[in-house]
Amino acid sequence: MRTYELDQSDFELIEMAMNVLEKNFDDGVYNHTVGGAIRCKNGNVYLGVNCYEIHGSCAEYIAIGAAITAGEREFETIVATHDKAHNHLLAPCGNCRQMLLNYCPDIKIILNDEAGNPVKVEVKDLLPLSYKRIIVSD
Ligand SMILES: [Zn+2]
């Protein structure tokens, strides 16, 4: 898997995701335990926290939903954070990997590599032989 080193803007993205989690963490309730941040190709950043429920939404979904709602369509990098995770970084769940691959197939994701170092990877490398939506039109 190809990995990329983090640059200053990536560390800032992690910091923003941590900050939005800290501002919205509901100690004792635990409905919001993950912070997310997505950077668009134009440099704009959108934030989100997860919303817990049986079919709740991950922070990545909330962040990309905020970006899409604001009219963004071109995405560069995304990160999800948890204050107790190694380097504060969480890898995206399978559902988020599929969503990110569908919405932004060239997005990079910040996570820990197998040695525990923070790196960026391409979403397509996180979901080999992935499901491809088939659209049938008339
Ligand atoms: Zn997820």
PDB file of N, CA and C in Angstrom, residues 43-118:
ATOM      1  N   GLY A  43      -9.292  23.862  -0.264  1.00  0.00           N
ATOM      2  CA  GLY A  43      -8.729  24.217   1.033  1.00  0.00           C
ATOM      3  C   GLY A  43      -9.753  24.378   2.137  1.00  0.00           C
ATOM      4  N   ASN A  44     -11.027  24.478   1.786  1.00  0.00           N
ATOM      5  CA  ASN A  44     -12.056  24.602   2.824  1.00  0.00           C
ATOM      6  C   ASN A  44     -12.111  23.324   3.658  1.00  0.00           C
ATOM      7  N   VAL A  45     -12.370  23.492   4.953  1.00  0.00           N
ATOM      8  CA  VAL A  45     -12.445  22.363   5.882  1.00  0.00           C
ATOM      9  C   VAL A  45     -13.834  22.329   6.505  1.00  0.00           C
ATOM     10  N   TYR A  46     -14.390  21.141   6.631  1.00  0.00           N
ATOM     11  CA  TYR A  46     -15.689  20.932   7.279  1.00  0.00           C
ATOM     12  C   TYR A  46     -15.501  19.893   8.379  1.00  0.00           C
ATOM     13  N   LEU A  47     -16.266  20.083   9.441  1.00  0.00           N
ATOM     14  CA  LEU A  47     -16.094  19.262  10.635  1.00  0.00           C
ATOM     15  C   LEU A  47     -17.349  18.475  10.941  1.00  0.00           C
ATOM     16  N   GLY A  48     -17.204  17.429  11.745  1.00  0.00           N
ATOM     17  CA  GLY A  48     -18.365  16.663  12.183  1.00  0.00           C
ATOM     18  C   GLY A  48     -18.010  15.806  13.376  1.00  0.00           C
ATOM     19  N   VAL A  49     -19.002  15.476  14.160  1.00  0.00           N
ATOM     20  CA  VAL A  49     -18.850  14.456  15.198  1.00  0.00           C
ATOM     21  C   VAL A  49     -19.858  13.362  14.904  1.00  0.00           C
ATOM     22  N   ASN A  50     -19.540  12.157  15.367  1.00  0.00           N
ATOM     23  CA  ASN A  50     -20.469  11.056  15.144  1.00  0.00           C
ATOM     24  C   ASN A  50     -21.767  11.278  15.926  1.00  0.00           C
ATOM     25  N   CYS A  51     -22.832  10.669  15.474  1.00  0.00           N
ATOM     26  CA  CYS A  51     -24.114  10.674  16.179  1.00  0.00           C
ATOM     27  C   CYS A  51     -24.473   9.221  16.442  1.00  0.00           C
ATOM     28  N   TYR A  52     -24.366   8.826  17.704  1.00  0.00           N
ATOM     29  CA  TYR A  52     -24.553   7.433  18.048  1.00  0.00           C
ATOM     30  C   TYR A  52     -26.028   7.035  18.002  1.00  0.00           C
ATOM     31  N   GLU A  53     -26.292   5.901  17.418  1.00  0.00           N
ATOM     32  CA  GLU A  53     -27.588   5.220  17.463  1.00  0.00           C
ATOM     33  C   GLU A  53     -27.369   3.881  16.766  1.00  0.00           C
ATOM     34  N   ILE A  54     -28.352   3.001  16.800  1.00  0.00           N
ATOM     35  CA  ILE A  54     -28.178   1.697  16.156  1.00  0.00           C
ATOM     36  C   ILE A  54     -27.754   1.879  14.706  1.00  0.00           C
ATOM     37  N   HIS A  55     -28.396   2.798  14.021  1.00  0.00           N
ATOM     38  CA  HIS A  55     -28.000   3.135  12.659  1.00  0.00           C
ATOM     39  C   HIS A  55     -27.509   4.574  12.636  1.00  0.00           C
ATOM     40  N   GLY A  56     -26.631   4.900  13.538  1.00  0.00           N
ATOM     41  CA  GLY A  56     -26.114   6.261  13.638  1.00  0.00           C
ATOM     42  C   GLY A  56     -25.142   6.581  12.521  1.00  0.00           C
ATOM     43  N   SER A  57     -24.554   7.759  12.607  1.00  0.00           N
ATOM     44  CA  SER A  57     -23.631   8.198  11.570  1.00  0.00           C
ATOM     45  C   SER A  57     -22.244   8.423  12.137  1.00  0.00           C
ATOM     46  N   CYS A  58     -21.258   7.968  11.403  1.00  0.00           N
ATOM     47  CA  CYS A  58     -19.866   8.197  11.769  1.00  0.00           C
ATOM     48  C   CYS A  58     -19.518   9.666  11.544  1.00  0.00           C
ATOM     49  N   ALA A  59     -18.452  10.115  12.191  1.00  0.00           N
ATOM     50  CA  ALA A  59     -18.010  11.502  12.047  1.00  0.00           C
ATOM     51  C   ALA A  59     -17.659  11.826  10.591  1.00  0.00           C
ATOM     52  N   GLU A  60     -17.138  10.839   9.871  1.00  0.00           N
ATOM     53  CA  GLU A  60     -16.798  11.083   8.458  1.00  0.00           C
ATOM     54  C   GLU A  60     -18.057  11.423   7.656  1.00  0.00           C
ATOM     55  N   TYR A  61     -19.153  10.729   7.930  1.00  0.00           N
ATOM     56  CA  TYR A  61     -20.409  11.003   7.225  1.00  0.00           C
ATOM     57  C   TYR A  61     -20.911  12.412   7.545  1.00  0.00           C
ATOM     58  N   ILE A  62     -20.833  12.790   8.825  1.00  0.00           N
ATOM     59  CA  ILE A  62     -21.330  14.109   9.225  1.00  0.00           C
ATOM     60  C   ILE A  62     -20.470  15.203   8.592  1.00  0.00           C
ATOM     61  N   ALA A  63     -19.158  15.004   8.570  1.00  0.00           N
ATOM     62  CA  ALA A  63     -18.256  16.005   7.999  1.00  0.00           C
ATOM     63  C   ALA A  63     -18.471  16.148   6.494  1.00  0.00           C
ATOM     64  N   ILE A  64     -18.556  15.025   5.785  1.00  0.00           N
ATOM     65  CA  ILE A  64     -18.737  15.126   4.329  1.00  0.00           C
ATOM     66  C   ILE A  64     -20.147  15.635   4.011  1.00  0.00           C
ATOM     67  N   GLY A  65     -21.109  15.298   4.857  1.00  0.00           N
ATOM     68  CA  GLY A  65     -22.464  15.827   4.661  1.00  0.00           C
ATOM     69  C   GLY A  65     -22.499  17.331   4.802  1.00  0.00           C
ATOM     70  N   ALA A  66     -21.763  17.866   5.783  1.00  0.00           N
ATOM     71  CA  ALA A  66     -21.687  19.319   5.944  1.00  0.00           C
ATOM     72  C   ALA A  66     -21.036  19.949   4.724  1.00  0.00           C
ATOM     73  N   ALA A  67     -20.002  19.317   4.214  1.00  0.00           N
ATOM     74  CA  ALA A  67     -19.304  19.851   3.044  1.00  0.00           C
ATOM     75  C   ALA A  67     -20.210  19.835   1.812  1.00  0.00           C
ATOM     76  N   ILE A  68     -20.892  18.727   1.594  1.00  0.00           N
ATOM     77  CA  ILE A  68     -21.779  18.605   0.435  1.00  0.00           C
ATOM     78  C   ILE A  68     -22.928  19.605   0.553  1.00  0.00           C
ATOM     79  N   THR A  69     -23.460  19.767   1.758  1.00  0.00           N
ATOM     80  CA  THR A  69     -24.546  20.719   1.979  1.00  0.00           C
ATOM     81  C   THR A  69     -24.105  22.142   1.626  1.00  0.00           C
ATOM     82  N   ALA A  70     -22.826  22.442   1.858  1.00  0.00           N
ATOM     83  CA  ALA A  70     -22.285  23.765   1.538  1.00  0.00           C
ATOM     84  C   ALA A  70     -21.928  23.898   0.059  1.00  0.00           C
ATOM     85  N   GLY A  71     -22.118  22.820  -0.709  1.00  0.00           N
ATOM     86  CA  GLY A  71     -21.867  22.888  -2.143  1.00  0.00           C
ATOM     87  C   GLY A  71     -20.546  22.301  -2.596  1.00  0.00           C
ATOM     88  N   GLU A  72     -19.790  21.755  -1.684  1.00  0.00           N
ATOM     89  CA  GLU A  72     -18.488  21.177  -2.045  1.00  0.00           C
ATOM     90  C   GLU A  72     -18.658  19.833  -2.742  1.00  0.00           C
ATOM     91  N   ARG A  73     -17.792  19.570  -3.705  1.00  0.00           N
ATOM     92  CA  ARG A  73     -17.833  18.280  -4.396  1.00  0.00           C
ATOM     93  C   ARG A  73     -16.447  17.680  -4.613  1.00  0.00           C
ATOM     94  N   GLU A  74     -15.390  18.448  -4.358  1.00  0.00           N
ATOM     95  CA  GLU A  74     -14.033  17.972  -4.610  1.00  0.00           C
ATOM     96  C   GLU A  74     -13.300  17.854  -3.280  1.00  0.00           C
ATOM     97  N   PHE A  75     -12.907  16.647  -2.913  1.00  0.00           N
ATOM     98  CA  PHE A  75     -12.352  16.401  -1.590  1.00  0.00           C
ATOM     99  C   PHE A  75     -10.922  15.888  -1.674  1.00  0.00           C
ATOM    100  N   GLU A  76     -10.106  16.305  -0.701  1.00  0.00           N
ATOM    101  CA  GLU A  76      -8.684  15.972  -0.725  1.00  0.00           C
ATOM    102  C   GLU A  76      -8.281  14.992   0.373  1.00  0.00           C
ATOM    103  N   THR A  77      -8.618  15.310   1.623  1.00  0.00           N
ATOM    104  CA  THR A  77      -8.130  14.523   2.765  1.00  0.00           C
ATOM    105  C   THR A  77      -9.181  14.488   3.857  1.00  0.00           C
ATOM    106  N   ILE A  78      -9.269  13.352   4.560  1.00  0.00           N
ATOM    107  CA  ILE A  78     -10.213  13.230   5.667  1.00  0.00           C
ATOM    108  C   ILE A  78      -9.522  12.530   6.832  1.00  0.00           C
ATOM    109  N   VAL A  79      -9.979  12.869   8.040  1.00  0.00           N
ATOM    110  CA  VAL A  79      -9.435  12.221   9.234  1.00  0.00           C
ATOM    111  C   VAL A  79     -10.545  12.067  10.261  1.00  0.00           C
ATOM    112  N   ALA A  80     -10.454  10.991  11.044  1.00  0.00           N
ATOM    113  CA  ALA A  80     -11.348  10.792  12.185  1.00  0.00           C
ATOM    114  C   ALA A  80     -10.481  10.611  13.426  1.00  0.00           C
ATOM    115  N   THR A  81     -10.930  11.215  14.522  1.00  0.00           N
ATOM    116  CA  THR A  81     -10.105  11.222  15.725  1.00  0.00           C
ATOM    117  C   THR A  81     -10.896  10.778  16.953  1.00  0.00           C
ATOM    118  N   HIS A  82     -10.155  10.248  17.916  1.00  0.00           N
ATOM    119  CA  HIS A  82     -10.707   9.862  19.220  1.00  0.00           C
ATOM    120  C   HIS A  82      -9.620  10.177  20.238  1.00  0.00           C
ATOM    121  N   ASP A  83      -9.989  10.740  21.358  1.00  0.00           N
ATOM    122  CA  ASP A  83      -8.937  11.202  22.272  1.00  0.00           C
ATOM    123  C   ASP A  83      -8.101  10.070  22.848  1.00  0.00           C
ATOM    124  N   LYS A  84      -8.635   8.853  22.896  1.00  0.00           N
ATOM    125  CA  LYS A  84      -7.881   7.734  23.468  1.00  0.00           C
ATOM    126  C   LYS A  84      -7.250   6.834  22.402  1.00  0.00           C
ATOM    127  N   ALA A  85      -7.454   7.136  21.147  1.00  0.00           N
ATOM    128  CA  ALA A  85      -6.866   6.318  20.081  1.00  0.00           C
ATOM    129  C   ALA A  85      -5.379   6.635  19.927  1.00  0.00           C
ATOM    130  N   HIS A  86      -4.637   5.664  19.423  1.00  0.00           N
ATOM    131  CA  HIS A  86      -3.212   5.872  19.185  1.00  0.00           C
ATOM    132  C   HIS A  86      -3.018   7.046  18.219  1.00  0.00           C
ATOM    133  N   ASN A  87      -2.196   7.989  18.600  1.00  0.00           N
ATOM    134  CA  ASN A  87      -2.010   9.230  17.830  1.00  0.00           C
ATOM    135  C   ASN A  87      -3.325   9.986  17.617  1.00  0.00           C
ATOM    136  N   HIS A  88      -4.356   9.600  18.351  1.00  0.00           N
ATOM    137  CA  HIS A  88      -5.705  10.182  18.238  1.00  0.00           C
ATOM    138  C   HIS A  88      -6.372   9.840  16.912  1.00  0.00           C
ATOM    139  N   LEU A  89      -5.842   8.884  16.173  1.00  0.00           N
ATOM    140  CA  LEU A  89      -6.358   8.614  14.829  1.00  0.00           C
ATOM    141  C   LEU A  89      -7.169   7.328  14.787  1.00  0.00           C
ATOM    142  N   LEU A  90      -8.301   7.376  14.110  1.00  0.00           N
ATOM    143  CA  LEU A  90      -9.140   6.202  13.885  1.00  0.00           C
ATOM    144  C   LEU A  90      -9.199   5.917  12.393  1.00  0.00           C
ATOM    145  N   ALA A  91      -9.044   4.664  12.038  1.00  0.00           N
ATOM    146  CA  ALA A  91      -9.246   4.265  10.638  1.00  0.00           C
ATOM    147  C   ALA A  91     -10.739   4.249  10.350  1.00  0.00           C
ATOM    148  N   PRO A  92     -11.145   4.563   9.128  1.00  0.00           N
ATOM    149  CA  PRO A  92     -12.578   4.549   8.811  1.00  0.00           C
ATOM    150  C   PRO A  92     -13.144   3.135   8.827  1.00  0.00           C
ATOM    151  N   CYS A  93     -14.397   3.022   9.241  1.00  0.00           N
ATOM    152  CA  CYS A  93     -15.072   1.724   9.226  1.00  0.00           C
ATOM    153  C   CYS A  93     -15.342   1.311   7.775  1.00  0.00           C
ATOM    154  N   GLY A  94     -15.783   0.107   7.595  1.00  0.00           N
ATOM    155  CA  GLY A  94     -16.044  -0.399   6.245  1.00  0.00           C
ATOM    156  C   GLY A  94     -17.087   0.410   5.496  1.00  0.00           C
ATOM    157  N   ASN A  95     -18.132   0.800   6.200  1.00  0.00           N
ATOM    158  CA  ASN A  95     -19.186   1.579   5.556  1.00  0.00           C
ATOM    159  C   ASN A  95     -18.650   2.924   5.079  1.00  0.00           C
ATOM    160  N   CYS A  96     -17.825   3.577   5.896  1.00  0.00           N
ATOM    161  CA  CYS A  96     -17.234   4.857   5.496  1.00  0.00           C
ATOM    162  C   CYS A  96     -16.257   4.672   4.331  1.00  0.00           C
ATOM    163  N   ARG A  97     -15.516   3.588   4.347  1.00  0.00           N
ATOM    164  CA  ARG A  97     -14.598   3.340   3.231  1.00  0.00           C
ATOM    165  C   ARG A  97     -15.369   3.263   1.918  1.00  0.00           C
ATOM    166  N   GLN A  98     -16.499   2.551   1.935  1.00  0.00           N
ATOM    167  CA  GLN A  98     -17.302   2.427   0.726  1.00  0.00           C
ATOM    168  C   GLN A  98     -17.873   3.784   0.308  1.00  0.00           C
ATOM    169  N   MET A  99     -18.390   4.551   1.274  1.00  0.00           N
ATOM    170  CA  MET A  99     -18.946   5.865   0.975  1.00  0.00           C
ATOM    171  C   MET A  99     -17.879   6.785   0.396  1.00  0.00           C
ATOM    172  N   LEU A 100     -16.703   6.810   1.023  1.00  0.00           N
ATOM    173  CA  LEU A 100     -15.627   7.677   0.545  1.00  0.00           C
ATOM    174  C   LEU A 100     -15.179   7.258  -0.849  1.00  0.00           C
ATOM    175  N   LEU A 101     -15.105   5.966  -1.094  1.00  0.00           N
ATOM    176  CA  LEU A 101     -14.716   5.490  -2.424  1.00  0.00           C
ATOM    177  C   LEU A 101     -15.734   5.926  -3.472  1.00  0.00           C
ATOM    178  N   ASN A 102     -17.013   5.902  -3.124  1.00  0.00           N
ATOM    179  CA  ASN A 102     -18.046   6.308  -4.072  1.00  0.00           C
ATOM    180  C   ASN A 102     -18.053   7.817  -4.306  1.00  0.00           C
ATOM    181  N   TYR A 103     -17.947   8.586  -3.245  1.00  0.00           N
ATOM    182  CA  TYR A 103     -18.057  10.043  -3.351  1.00  0.00           C
ATOM    183  C   TYR A 103     -16.768  10.705  -3.827  1.00  0.00           C
ATOM    184  N   CYS A 104     -15.654  10.173  -3.412  1.00  0.00           N
ATOM    185  CA  CYS A 104     -14.377  10.830  -3.697  1.00  0.00           C
ATOM    186  C   CYS A 104     -13.287   9.773  -3.843  1.00  0.00           C
ATOM    187  N   PRO A 105     -13.243   9.104  -4.996  1.00  0.00           N
ATOM    188  CA  PRO A 105     -12.339   7.961  -5.166  1.00  0.00           C
ATOM    189  C   PRO A 105     -10.859   8.303  -5.074  1.00  0.00           C
ATOM    190  N   ASP A 106     -10.504   9.581  -5.139  1.00  0.00           N
ATOM    191  CA  ASP A 106      -9.080   9.923  -5.015  1.00  0.00           C
ATOM    192  C   ASP A 106      -8.739  10.585  -3.675  1.00  0.00           C
ATOM    193  N   ILE A 107      -9.659  10.524  -2.701  1.00  0.00           N
ATOM    194  CA  ILE A 107      -9.397  11.145  -1.403  1.00  0.00           C
ATOM    195  C   ILE A 107      -8.310  10.367  -0.659  1.00  0.00           C
ATOM    196  N   LYS A 108      -7.555  11.092   0.153  1.00  0.00           N
ATOM    197  CA  LYS A 108      -6.573  10.447   1.032  1.00  0.00           C
ATOM    198  C   LYS A 108      -7.114  10.463   2.461  1.00  0.00           C
ATOM    199  N   ILE A 109      -6.751   9.425   3.202  1.00  0.00           N
ATOM    200  CA  ILE A 109      -7.231   9.248   4.570  1.00  0.00           C
ATOM    201  C   ILE A 109      -6.032   9.224   5.506  1.00  0.00           C
ATOM    202  N   ILE A 110      -6.121  10.002   6.571  1.00  0.00           N
ATOM    203  CA  ILE A 110      -5.063  10.004   7.587  1.00  0.00           C
ATOM    204  C   ILE A 110      -5.398   8.935   8.623  1.00  0.00           C
ATOM    205  N   LEU A 111      -4.449   8.043   8.849  1.00  0.00           N
ATOM    206  CA  LEU A 111      -4.623   6.986   9.852  1.00  0.00           C
ATOM    207  C   LEU A 111      -3.254   6.503  10.311  1.00  0.00           C
ATOM    208  N   ASN A 112      -3.227   5.540  11.183  1.00  0.00           N
ATOM    209  CA  ASN A 112      -1.957   4.939  11.603  1.00  0.00           C
ATOM    210  C   ASN A 112      -1.626   3.764  10.692  1.00  0.00           C
ATOM    211  N   ASP A 113      -0.347   3.682  10.299  1.00  0.00           N
ATOM    212  CA  ASP A 113       0.058   2.497   9.540  1.00  0.00           C
ATOM    213  C   ASP A 113       0.258   1.318  10.497  1.00  0.00           C
ATOM    214  N   GLU A 114       0.671   0.177   9.959  1.00  0.00           N
ATOM    215  CA  GLU A 114       0.789  -1.026  10.782  1.00  0.00           C
ATOM    216  C   GLU A 114       1.819  -0.873  11.892  1.00  0.00           C
ATOM    217  N   ALA A 115       2.778   0.027  11.712  1.00  0.00           N
ATOM    218  CA  ALA A 115       3.791   0.277  12.746  1.00  0.00           C
ATOM    219  C   ALA A 115       3.319   1.333  13.745  1.00  0.00           C
ATOM    220  N   GLY A 116       2.131   1.897  13.522  1.00  0.00           N
ATOM    221  CA  GLY A 116       1.593   2.893  14.436  1.00  0.00           C
ATOM    222  C   GLY A 116       1.989   4.322  14.119  1.00  0.00           C
ATOM    223  N   ASN A 117       2.531   4.534  12.931  1.00  0.00           N
ATOM    224  CA  ASN A 117       2.921   5.882  12.525  1.00  0.00           C
ATOM    225  C   ASN A 117       1.798   6.549  11.738  1.00  0.00           C
ATOM    226  N   PRO A 118       1.572   7.848  11.959  1.00  0.00           N
ATOM    227  CA  PRO A 118       0.536   8.530  11.183  1.00  0.00           C
ATOM    228  C   PRO A 118       0.962   8.700   9.730  1.00  0.00           C
TER     229      PRO A 118
END
